Coordinates of C-alpha atoms in Angstrom, one line a residue:
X1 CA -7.8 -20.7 97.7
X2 CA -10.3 -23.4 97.8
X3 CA -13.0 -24.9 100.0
X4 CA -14.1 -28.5 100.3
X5 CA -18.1 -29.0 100.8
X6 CA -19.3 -32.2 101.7
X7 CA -18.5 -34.7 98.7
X8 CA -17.6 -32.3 96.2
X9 CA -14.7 -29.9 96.5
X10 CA -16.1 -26.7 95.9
X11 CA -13.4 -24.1 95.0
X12 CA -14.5 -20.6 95.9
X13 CA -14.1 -18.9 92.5
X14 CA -17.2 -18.8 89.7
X15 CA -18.3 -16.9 86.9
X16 CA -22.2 -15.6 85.4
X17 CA -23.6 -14.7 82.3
X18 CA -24.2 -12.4 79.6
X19 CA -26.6 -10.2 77.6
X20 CA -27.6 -12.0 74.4
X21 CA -28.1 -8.5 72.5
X22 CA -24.0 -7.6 73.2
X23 CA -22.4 -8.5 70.0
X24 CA -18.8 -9.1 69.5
X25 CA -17.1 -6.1 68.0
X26 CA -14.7 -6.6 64.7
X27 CA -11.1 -6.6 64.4
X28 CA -9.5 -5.6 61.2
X29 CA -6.5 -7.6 60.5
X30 CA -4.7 -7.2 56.9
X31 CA -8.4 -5.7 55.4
X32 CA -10.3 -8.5 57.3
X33 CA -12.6 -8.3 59.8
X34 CA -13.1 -11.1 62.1
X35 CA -14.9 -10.7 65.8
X36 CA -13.2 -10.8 68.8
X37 CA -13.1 -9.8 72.3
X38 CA -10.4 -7.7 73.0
X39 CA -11.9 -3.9 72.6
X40 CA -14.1 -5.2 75.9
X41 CA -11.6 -6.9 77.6
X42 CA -9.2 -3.9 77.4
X43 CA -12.1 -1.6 78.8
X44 CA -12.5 -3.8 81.9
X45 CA -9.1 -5.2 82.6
X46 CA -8.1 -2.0 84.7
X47 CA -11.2 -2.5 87.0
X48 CA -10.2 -6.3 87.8
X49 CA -7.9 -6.0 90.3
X50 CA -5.3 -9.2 92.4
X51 CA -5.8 -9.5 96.1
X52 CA -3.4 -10.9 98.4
X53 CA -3.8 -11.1 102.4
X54 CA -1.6 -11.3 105.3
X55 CA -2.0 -12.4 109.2
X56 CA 0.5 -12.7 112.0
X57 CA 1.4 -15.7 113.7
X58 CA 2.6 -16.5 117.0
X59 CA 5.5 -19.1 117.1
X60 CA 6.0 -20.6 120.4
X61 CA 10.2 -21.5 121.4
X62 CA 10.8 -24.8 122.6
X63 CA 9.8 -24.6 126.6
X64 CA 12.8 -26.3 127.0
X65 CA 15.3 -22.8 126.0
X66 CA 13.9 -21.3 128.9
X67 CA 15.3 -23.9 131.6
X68 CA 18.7 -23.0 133.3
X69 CA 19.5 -26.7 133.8
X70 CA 19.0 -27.2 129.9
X71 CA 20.5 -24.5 128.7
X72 CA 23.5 -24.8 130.7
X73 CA 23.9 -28.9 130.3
X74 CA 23.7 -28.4 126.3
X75 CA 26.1 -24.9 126.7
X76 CA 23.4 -22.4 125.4
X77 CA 24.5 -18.8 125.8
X78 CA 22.1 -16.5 127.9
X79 CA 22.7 -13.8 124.8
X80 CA 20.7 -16.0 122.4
X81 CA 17.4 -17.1 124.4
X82 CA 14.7 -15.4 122.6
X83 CA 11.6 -14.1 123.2
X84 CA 8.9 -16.4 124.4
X85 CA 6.9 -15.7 121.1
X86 CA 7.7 -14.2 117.9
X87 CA 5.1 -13.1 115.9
X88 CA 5.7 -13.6 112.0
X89 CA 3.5 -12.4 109.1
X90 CA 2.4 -14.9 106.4
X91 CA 0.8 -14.3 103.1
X92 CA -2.9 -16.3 104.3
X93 CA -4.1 -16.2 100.9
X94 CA -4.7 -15.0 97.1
X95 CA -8.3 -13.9 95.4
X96 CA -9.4 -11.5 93.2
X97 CA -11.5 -8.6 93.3
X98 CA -13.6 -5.7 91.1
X99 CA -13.7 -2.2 91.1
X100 CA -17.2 -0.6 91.3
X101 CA -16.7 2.6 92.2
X102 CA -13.3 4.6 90.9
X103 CA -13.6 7.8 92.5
X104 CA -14.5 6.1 96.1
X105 CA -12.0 3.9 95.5
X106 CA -14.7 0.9 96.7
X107 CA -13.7 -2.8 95.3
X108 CA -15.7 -5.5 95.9
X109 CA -14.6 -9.2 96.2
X110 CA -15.6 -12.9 98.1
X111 CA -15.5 -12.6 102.1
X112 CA -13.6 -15.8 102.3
X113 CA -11.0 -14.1 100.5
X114 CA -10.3 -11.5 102.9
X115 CA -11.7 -13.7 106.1
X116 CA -9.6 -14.3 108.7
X117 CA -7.0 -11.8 107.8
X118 CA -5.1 -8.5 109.6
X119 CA -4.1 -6.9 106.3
X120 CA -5.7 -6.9 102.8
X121 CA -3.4 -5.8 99.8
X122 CA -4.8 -4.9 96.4
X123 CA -2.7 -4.7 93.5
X124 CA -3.9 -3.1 90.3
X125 CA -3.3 -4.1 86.6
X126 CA -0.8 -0.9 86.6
X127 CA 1.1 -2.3 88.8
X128 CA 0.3 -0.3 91.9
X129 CA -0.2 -2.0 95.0
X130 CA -2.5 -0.4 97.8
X131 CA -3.1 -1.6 101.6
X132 CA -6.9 -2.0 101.3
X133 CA -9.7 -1.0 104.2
X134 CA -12.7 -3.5 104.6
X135 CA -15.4 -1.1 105.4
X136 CA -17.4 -4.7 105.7
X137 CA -18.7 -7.9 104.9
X138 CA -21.9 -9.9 104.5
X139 CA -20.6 -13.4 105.2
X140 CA -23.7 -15.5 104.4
X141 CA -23.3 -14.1 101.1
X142 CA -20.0 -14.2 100.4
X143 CA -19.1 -10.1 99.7
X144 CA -16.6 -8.1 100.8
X145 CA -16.4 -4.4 100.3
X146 CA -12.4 -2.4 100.8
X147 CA -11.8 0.8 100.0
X148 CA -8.1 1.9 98.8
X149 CA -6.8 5.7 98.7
X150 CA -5.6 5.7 94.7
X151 CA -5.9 7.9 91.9
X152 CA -7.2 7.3 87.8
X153 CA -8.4 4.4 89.2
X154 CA -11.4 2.4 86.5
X155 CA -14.5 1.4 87.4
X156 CA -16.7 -1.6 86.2
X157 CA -20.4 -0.9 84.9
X158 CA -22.6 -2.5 86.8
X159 CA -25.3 -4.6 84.7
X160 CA -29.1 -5.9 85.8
X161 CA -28.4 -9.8 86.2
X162 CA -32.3 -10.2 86.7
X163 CA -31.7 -10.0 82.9
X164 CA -29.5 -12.7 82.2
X165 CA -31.2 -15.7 80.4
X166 CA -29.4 -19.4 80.2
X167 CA -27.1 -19.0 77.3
X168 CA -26.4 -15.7 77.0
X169 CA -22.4 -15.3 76.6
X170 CA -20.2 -14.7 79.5
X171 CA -16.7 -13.5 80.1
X172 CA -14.7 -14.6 83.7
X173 CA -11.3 -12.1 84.6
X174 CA -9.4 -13.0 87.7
X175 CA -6.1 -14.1 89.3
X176 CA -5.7 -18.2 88.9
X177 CA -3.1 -20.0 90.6
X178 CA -1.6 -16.2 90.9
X179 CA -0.8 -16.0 86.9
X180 CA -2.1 -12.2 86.9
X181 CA -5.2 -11.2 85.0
X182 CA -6.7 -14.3 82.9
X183 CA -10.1 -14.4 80.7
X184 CA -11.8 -17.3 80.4
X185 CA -15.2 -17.2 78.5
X186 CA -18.2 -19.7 78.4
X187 CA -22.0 -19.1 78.7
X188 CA -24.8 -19.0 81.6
X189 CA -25.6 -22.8 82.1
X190 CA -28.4 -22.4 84.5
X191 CA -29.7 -19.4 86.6
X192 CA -31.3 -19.6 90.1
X193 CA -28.9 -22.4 91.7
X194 CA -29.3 -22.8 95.2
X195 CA -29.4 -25.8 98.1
X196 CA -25.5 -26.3 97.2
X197 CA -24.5 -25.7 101.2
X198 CA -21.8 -23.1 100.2
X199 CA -23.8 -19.9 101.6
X200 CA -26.5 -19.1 103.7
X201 CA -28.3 -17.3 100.7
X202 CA -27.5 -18.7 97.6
X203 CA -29.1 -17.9 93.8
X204 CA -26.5 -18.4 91.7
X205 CA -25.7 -17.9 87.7
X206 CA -24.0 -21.2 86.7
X207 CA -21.4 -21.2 84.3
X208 CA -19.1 -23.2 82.0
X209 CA -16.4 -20.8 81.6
X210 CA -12.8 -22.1 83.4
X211 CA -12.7 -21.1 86.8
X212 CA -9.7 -21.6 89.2
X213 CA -8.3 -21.0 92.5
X214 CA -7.5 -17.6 92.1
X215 CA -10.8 -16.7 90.6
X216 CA -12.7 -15.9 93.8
X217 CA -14.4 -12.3 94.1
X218 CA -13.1 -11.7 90.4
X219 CA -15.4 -10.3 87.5
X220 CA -18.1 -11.6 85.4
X221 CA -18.9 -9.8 82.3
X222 CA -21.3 -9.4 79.4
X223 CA -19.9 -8.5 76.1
X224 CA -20.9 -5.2 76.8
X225 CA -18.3 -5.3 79.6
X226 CA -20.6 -5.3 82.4
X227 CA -20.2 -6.7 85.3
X228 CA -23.3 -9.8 85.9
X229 CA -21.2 -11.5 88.9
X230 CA -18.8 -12.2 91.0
X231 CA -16.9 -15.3 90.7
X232 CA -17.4 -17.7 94.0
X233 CA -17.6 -21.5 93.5
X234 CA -17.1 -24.0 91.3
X235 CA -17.6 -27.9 91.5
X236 CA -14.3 -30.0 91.3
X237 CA -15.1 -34.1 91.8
X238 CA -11.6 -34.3 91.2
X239 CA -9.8 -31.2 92.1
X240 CA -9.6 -29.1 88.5
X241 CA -12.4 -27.4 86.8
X242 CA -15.3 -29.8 85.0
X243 CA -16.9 -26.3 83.9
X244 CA -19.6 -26.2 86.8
X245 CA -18.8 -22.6 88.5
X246 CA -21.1 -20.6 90.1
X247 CA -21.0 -16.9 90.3
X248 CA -23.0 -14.5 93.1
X249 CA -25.6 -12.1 90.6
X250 CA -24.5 -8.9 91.1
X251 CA -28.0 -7.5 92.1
X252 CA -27.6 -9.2 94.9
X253 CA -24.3 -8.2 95.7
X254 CA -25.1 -4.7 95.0
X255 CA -28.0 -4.8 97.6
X256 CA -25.6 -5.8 100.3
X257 CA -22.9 -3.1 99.4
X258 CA -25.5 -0.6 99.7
X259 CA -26.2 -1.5 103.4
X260 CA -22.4 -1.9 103.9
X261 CA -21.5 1.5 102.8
X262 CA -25.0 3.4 104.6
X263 CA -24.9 1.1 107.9
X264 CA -20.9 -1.0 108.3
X265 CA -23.5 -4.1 108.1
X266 CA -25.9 -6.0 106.1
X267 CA -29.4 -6.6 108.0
X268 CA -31.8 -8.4 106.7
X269 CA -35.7 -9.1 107.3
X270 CA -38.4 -11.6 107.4
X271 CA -41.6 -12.0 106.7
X272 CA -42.5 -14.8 108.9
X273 CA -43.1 -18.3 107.2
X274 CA -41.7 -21.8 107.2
X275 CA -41.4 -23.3 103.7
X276 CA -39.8 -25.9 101.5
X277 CA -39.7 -26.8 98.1
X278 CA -42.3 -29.0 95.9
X279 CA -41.5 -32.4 95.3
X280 CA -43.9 -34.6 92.8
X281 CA -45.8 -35.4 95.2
X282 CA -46.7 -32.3 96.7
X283 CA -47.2 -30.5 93.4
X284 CA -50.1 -33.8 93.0
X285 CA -51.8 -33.0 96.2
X286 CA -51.8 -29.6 95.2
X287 CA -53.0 -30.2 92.1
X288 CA -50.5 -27.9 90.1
X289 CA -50.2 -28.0 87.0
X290 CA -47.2 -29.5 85.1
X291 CA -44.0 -27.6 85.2
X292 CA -45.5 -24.8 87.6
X293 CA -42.7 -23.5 90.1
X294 CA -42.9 -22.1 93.8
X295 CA -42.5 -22.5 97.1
X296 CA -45.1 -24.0 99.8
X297 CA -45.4 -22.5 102.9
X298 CA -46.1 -24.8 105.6
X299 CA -45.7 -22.5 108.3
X300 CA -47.3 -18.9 109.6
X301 CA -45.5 -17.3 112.5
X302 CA -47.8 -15.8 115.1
X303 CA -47.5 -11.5 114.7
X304 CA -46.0 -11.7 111.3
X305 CA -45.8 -9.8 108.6
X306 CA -46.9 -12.4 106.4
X307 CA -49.7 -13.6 109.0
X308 CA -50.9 -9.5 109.1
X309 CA -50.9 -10.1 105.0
X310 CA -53.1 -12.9 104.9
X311 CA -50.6 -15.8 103.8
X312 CA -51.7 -19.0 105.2
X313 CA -50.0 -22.5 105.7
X314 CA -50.7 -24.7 101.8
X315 CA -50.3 -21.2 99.7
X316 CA -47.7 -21.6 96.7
X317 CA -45.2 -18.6 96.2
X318 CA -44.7 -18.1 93.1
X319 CA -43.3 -15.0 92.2
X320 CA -41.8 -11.9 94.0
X321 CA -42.3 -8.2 92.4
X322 CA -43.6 -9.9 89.7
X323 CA -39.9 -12.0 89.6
X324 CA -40.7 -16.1 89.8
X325 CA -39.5 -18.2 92.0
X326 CA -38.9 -21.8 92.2
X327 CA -36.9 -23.0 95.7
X328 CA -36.6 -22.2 99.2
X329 CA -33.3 -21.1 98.7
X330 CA -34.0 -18.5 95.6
X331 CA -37.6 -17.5 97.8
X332 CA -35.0 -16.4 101.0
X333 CA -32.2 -15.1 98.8
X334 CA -35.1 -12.7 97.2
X335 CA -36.4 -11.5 100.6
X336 CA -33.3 -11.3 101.7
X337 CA -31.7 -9.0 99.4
X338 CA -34.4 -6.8 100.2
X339 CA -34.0 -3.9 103.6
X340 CA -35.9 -4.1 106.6
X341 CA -38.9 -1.8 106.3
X342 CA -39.3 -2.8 102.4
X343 CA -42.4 -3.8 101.1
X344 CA -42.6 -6.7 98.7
X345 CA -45.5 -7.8 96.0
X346 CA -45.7 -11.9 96.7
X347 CA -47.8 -13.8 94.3
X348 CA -49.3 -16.9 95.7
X349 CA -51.7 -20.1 94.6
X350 CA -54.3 -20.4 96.6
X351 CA -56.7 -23.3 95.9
X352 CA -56.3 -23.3 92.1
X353 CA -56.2 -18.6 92.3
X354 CA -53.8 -16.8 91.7
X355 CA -53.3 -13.6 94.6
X356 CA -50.8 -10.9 95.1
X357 CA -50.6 -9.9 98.6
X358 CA -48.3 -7.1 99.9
X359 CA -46.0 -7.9 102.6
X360 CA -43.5 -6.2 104.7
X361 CA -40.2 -6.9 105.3
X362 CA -39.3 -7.2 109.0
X363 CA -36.5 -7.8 111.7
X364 CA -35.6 -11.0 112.8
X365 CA -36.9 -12.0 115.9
X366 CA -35.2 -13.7 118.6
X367 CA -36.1 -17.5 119.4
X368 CA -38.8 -17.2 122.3
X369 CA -41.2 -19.4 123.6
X370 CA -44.4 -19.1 125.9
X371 CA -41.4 -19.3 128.4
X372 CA -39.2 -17.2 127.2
X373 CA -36.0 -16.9 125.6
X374 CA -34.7 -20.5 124.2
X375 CA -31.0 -19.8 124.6
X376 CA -28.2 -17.4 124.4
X377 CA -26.3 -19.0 121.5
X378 CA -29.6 -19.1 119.7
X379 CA -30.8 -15.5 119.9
X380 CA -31.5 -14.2 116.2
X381 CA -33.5 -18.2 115.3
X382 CA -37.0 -18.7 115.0
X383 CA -38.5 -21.7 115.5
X384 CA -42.1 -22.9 114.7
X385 CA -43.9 -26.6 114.8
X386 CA -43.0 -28.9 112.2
X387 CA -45.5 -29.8 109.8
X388 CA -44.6 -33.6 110.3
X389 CA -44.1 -33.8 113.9
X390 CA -40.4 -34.8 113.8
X391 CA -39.3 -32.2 116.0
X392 CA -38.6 -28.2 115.6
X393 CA -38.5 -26.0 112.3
X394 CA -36.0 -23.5 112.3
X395 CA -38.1 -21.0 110.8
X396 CA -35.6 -18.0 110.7
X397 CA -31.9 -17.4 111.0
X398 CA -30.8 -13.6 112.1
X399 CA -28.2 -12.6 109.4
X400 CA -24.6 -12.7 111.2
X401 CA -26.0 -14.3 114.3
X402 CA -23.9 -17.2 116.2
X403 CA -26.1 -19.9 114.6
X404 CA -25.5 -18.5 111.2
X405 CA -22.2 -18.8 111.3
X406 CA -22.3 -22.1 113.0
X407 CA -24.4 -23.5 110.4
X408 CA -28.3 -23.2 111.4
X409 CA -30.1 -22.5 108.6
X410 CA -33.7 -22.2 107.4
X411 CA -35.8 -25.1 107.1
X412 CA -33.5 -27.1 109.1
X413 CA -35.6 -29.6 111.4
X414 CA -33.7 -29.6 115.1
X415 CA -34.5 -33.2 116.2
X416 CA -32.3 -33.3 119.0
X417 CA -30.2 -30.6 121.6
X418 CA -27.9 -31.8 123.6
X419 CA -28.4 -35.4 123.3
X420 CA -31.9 -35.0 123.5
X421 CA -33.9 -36.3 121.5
X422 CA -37.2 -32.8 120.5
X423 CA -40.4 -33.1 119.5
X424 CA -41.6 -29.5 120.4
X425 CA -40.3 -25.8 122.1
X426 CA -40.7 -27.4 125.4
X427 CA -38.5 -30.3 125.0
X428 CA -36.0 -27.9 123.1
X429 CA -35.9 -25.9 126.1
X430 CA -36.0 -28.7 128.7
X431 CA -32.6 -29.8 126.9
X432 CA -30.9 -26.5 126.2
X433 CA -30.8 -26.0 129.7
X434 CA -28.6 -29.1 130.1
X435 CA -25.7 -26.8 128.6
X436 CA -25.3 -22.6 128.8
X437 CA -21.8 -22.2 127.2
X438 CA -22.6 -24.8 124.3
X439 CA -25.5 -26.5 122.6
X440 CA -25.6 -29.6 120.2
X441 CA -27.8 -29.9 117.9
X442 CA -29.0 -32.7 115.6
X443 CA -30.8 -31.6 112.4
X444 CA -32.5 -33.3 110.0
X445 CA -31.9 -31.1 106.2
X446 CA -32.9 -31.9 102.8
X447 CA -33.4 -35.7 104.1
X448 CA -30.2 -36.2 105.5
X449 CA -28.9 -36.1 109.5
X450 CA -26.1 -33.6 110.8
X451 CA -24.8 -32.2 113.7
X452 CA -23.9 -28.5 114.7
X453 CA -21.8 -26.9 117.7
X454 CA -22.8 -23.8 118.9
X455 CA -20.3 -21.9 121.5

């Protein structure tokens, strides 16, 4: 299956990278060695696994089968009117998935694989098929975890992708086009991708290896035959594969499994700022030097944890737990893989210094104003003032709230509601109000205009 996003079509299947140390083991053919993959690729094939999902439709008769006059003017027997609606199950779609743990019989694979549908089938390399639980999902990252009853099932080793380095060898296994098990092999083209629009938290391993419809939730090794990733995306200007995928690092995925499994959900905190990313200009007025990476806060919510830490508005974040960071998007995808109640080491610029500040990681809070609460449809956002007076920062978005799935997302400037044109929380509030079962909303992101429906 496949997605379109904005311009580029974007089909949901990707791939990450590998371990420069891994080397590739020798095969001895006629008394001569010569390297190859196939001792790893037979170690992980069992763990890769085809998923297939089904829903029910309703189909509606013709009205017209139900009236007497009809039936009788065109000599329909009574014995064959049917049922008003017959519901039919379809095959919705086709992905792939991963084993990661064999004896809980846990597999991991995209959301939008399994989204949408009332039956998930997984089908080993065997040749068993299993009706498959979802114990949950985290849908602003793309992960989906089942669970099937099946024995001598394999599991995939799970590797550190803070590791990875651009370069390092990679190997992608999945389903395309619904061929069966397929390995495709490139490097890691870039590491840290993010502001692509295709999740709400996005850090992705870029790839060159072939990805395909088909791909989606499948594995992405090292040569050691661990797994890095998991295949989501790639970039497709003309609908095939130009060798731009982009694969979910499977620290991050692991951090959401873990809250799957303990809690059914994935919660994440905040510490409380507005930021966005440095431009030329800013790093200028700034005065930072050449080729140095962070994030700038322009924003310190009232009561936050990051206000109680001492971050102002103008520091630089640079690193977190010692790990850099270099956009708004790999900054939230780093606090957001992190649980609520965490503590995290931030490293900041401040004025030419360099500081590491403690901060904890907190709930979400609800959009509120000296008034009180904004809207319904908006509980889980967090506004604060923007920084250029053009109307409202959308400071935080609550993990699985409505505005998360409608679109809202951090940094987003709301500059109108309603057909309202906002300058501050009052005049947000003044033209919520217009509307209780919907809200409109004009947002200004990454210098370009777009509107989002909330219901």
């Amino acid at each position: 299956m496949y997605r379109k996003i904005s311009i580029l079509v974007l089909l949901l299947f990707t791939l990450g990278g590998t371990q420069a140390y891994a080397a590739i083991p020798n095969v001895t053919t006629e008394g001569k060695p010569f390297p190859s993959l196939a001792p790893m690729i037979k170690k992980v094939h069992p763990a890769v696994v085809n998923i297939a999902t089904f829903s029910t439709q309703q189909y509606r008769n013709n009205p017209l089968l139900n009236d007497p006059f009809f039936r009788h003017f065109f000599n329909i027997p009574e014995q064959q009117q049917q049922p008003q609606q017959q519901p039919q199950k379809r095959q919705q779609s086709a992905g792939s998935g991963v084993i990661i743990n064999a004896d809980e019989g846990l597999v991991m694979t995209n959301y939008h694989v399994i989204k949408g549908s009332d039956e998930v089938q997984v089908s080993l390399a065997d040749g068993r098929s299993f009706q498959a639980k979802v114990l949950g999902q985290d849908a602003e990252l793309d992960i989906a975890i089942l669970k099937i009853k099946a024995d001598d099932l394999v599991e995939v080793k799970l590797a550190d992708s803070s590791e990875l380095e651009v370069g390092d060898f990679v190997v992608a296994i999945g389903n395309p086009f619904g061929l069966g098990q397929t390995v495709t092999t490139g490097v890691v083209s870039a590491l840290g991708r993010s502001g692509l629009g295709i999740e709400g938290y996005e850090n992705f391993i870029q790839t060159d290896a072939s990805i395909n419809p088909g791909n989606s939730g499948g594995a992405l090794v090292n040569l050691a035959g661990e797994l890095v990733g998991i295949n989501t995306a790639i970039i497709a200007p003309s609908g095939g594969n130009v060798g731009i995928g982009f694969a979910i690092p499977i620290n991050m995925a692991k951090a959401s499994m873990e809250q799957i499994i303990d809690h059914g959900e994935v919660k994440r905190g905040q510490i409380g700022v507005g930021i966005q990313d440095i431009n030329a200009d800013l790093r200028k007025a700034f005065e930072l030097e050449n080729g140095q990476k962070g994030v700038l806060v322009t924003s310190v919510l009232e009561d936050s944890p990051a206000k109680k830490a001492g971050i102002k508005a103008g520091d630089v974040i640079i690193a977190v737990d010692g790990k850099s960071t270099g956009s708004t998007g790999q900054l939230r995808s780093q606090i957001g893989s992190k649980a609520i109640g965490d503590k995290t080491k931030l490293t900041i610029l401040r004025d030419g210094e360099k500081l590491q500040l403690k901060v904890n990681i907190a709930k979400p809070q609800s959009a509120v104003s000296a008034e009180g609460k904004l809207h319904d449809l908006l509980d889980g956002v967090q506004f604060a003032k923007d920084p250029e007076g053009n109307g409202v920062l959308v400071a935080n978005v609550a993990a699985g709230s409505i505005a998360a799935y409608g679109g809202l997302r951090p940094n987003d400037v709301v500059v109108a509601a309603n057909k309202r044109p906002v300058k501050d929380i009052a005049s947000l509030q003044k033209a919520l109000s217009l509307n209780k079962k919907a809200v409109l909303l004009q947002v200004n992101r990454r210098g370009g205009s777009l509107f989002i429906v909330l219901r």
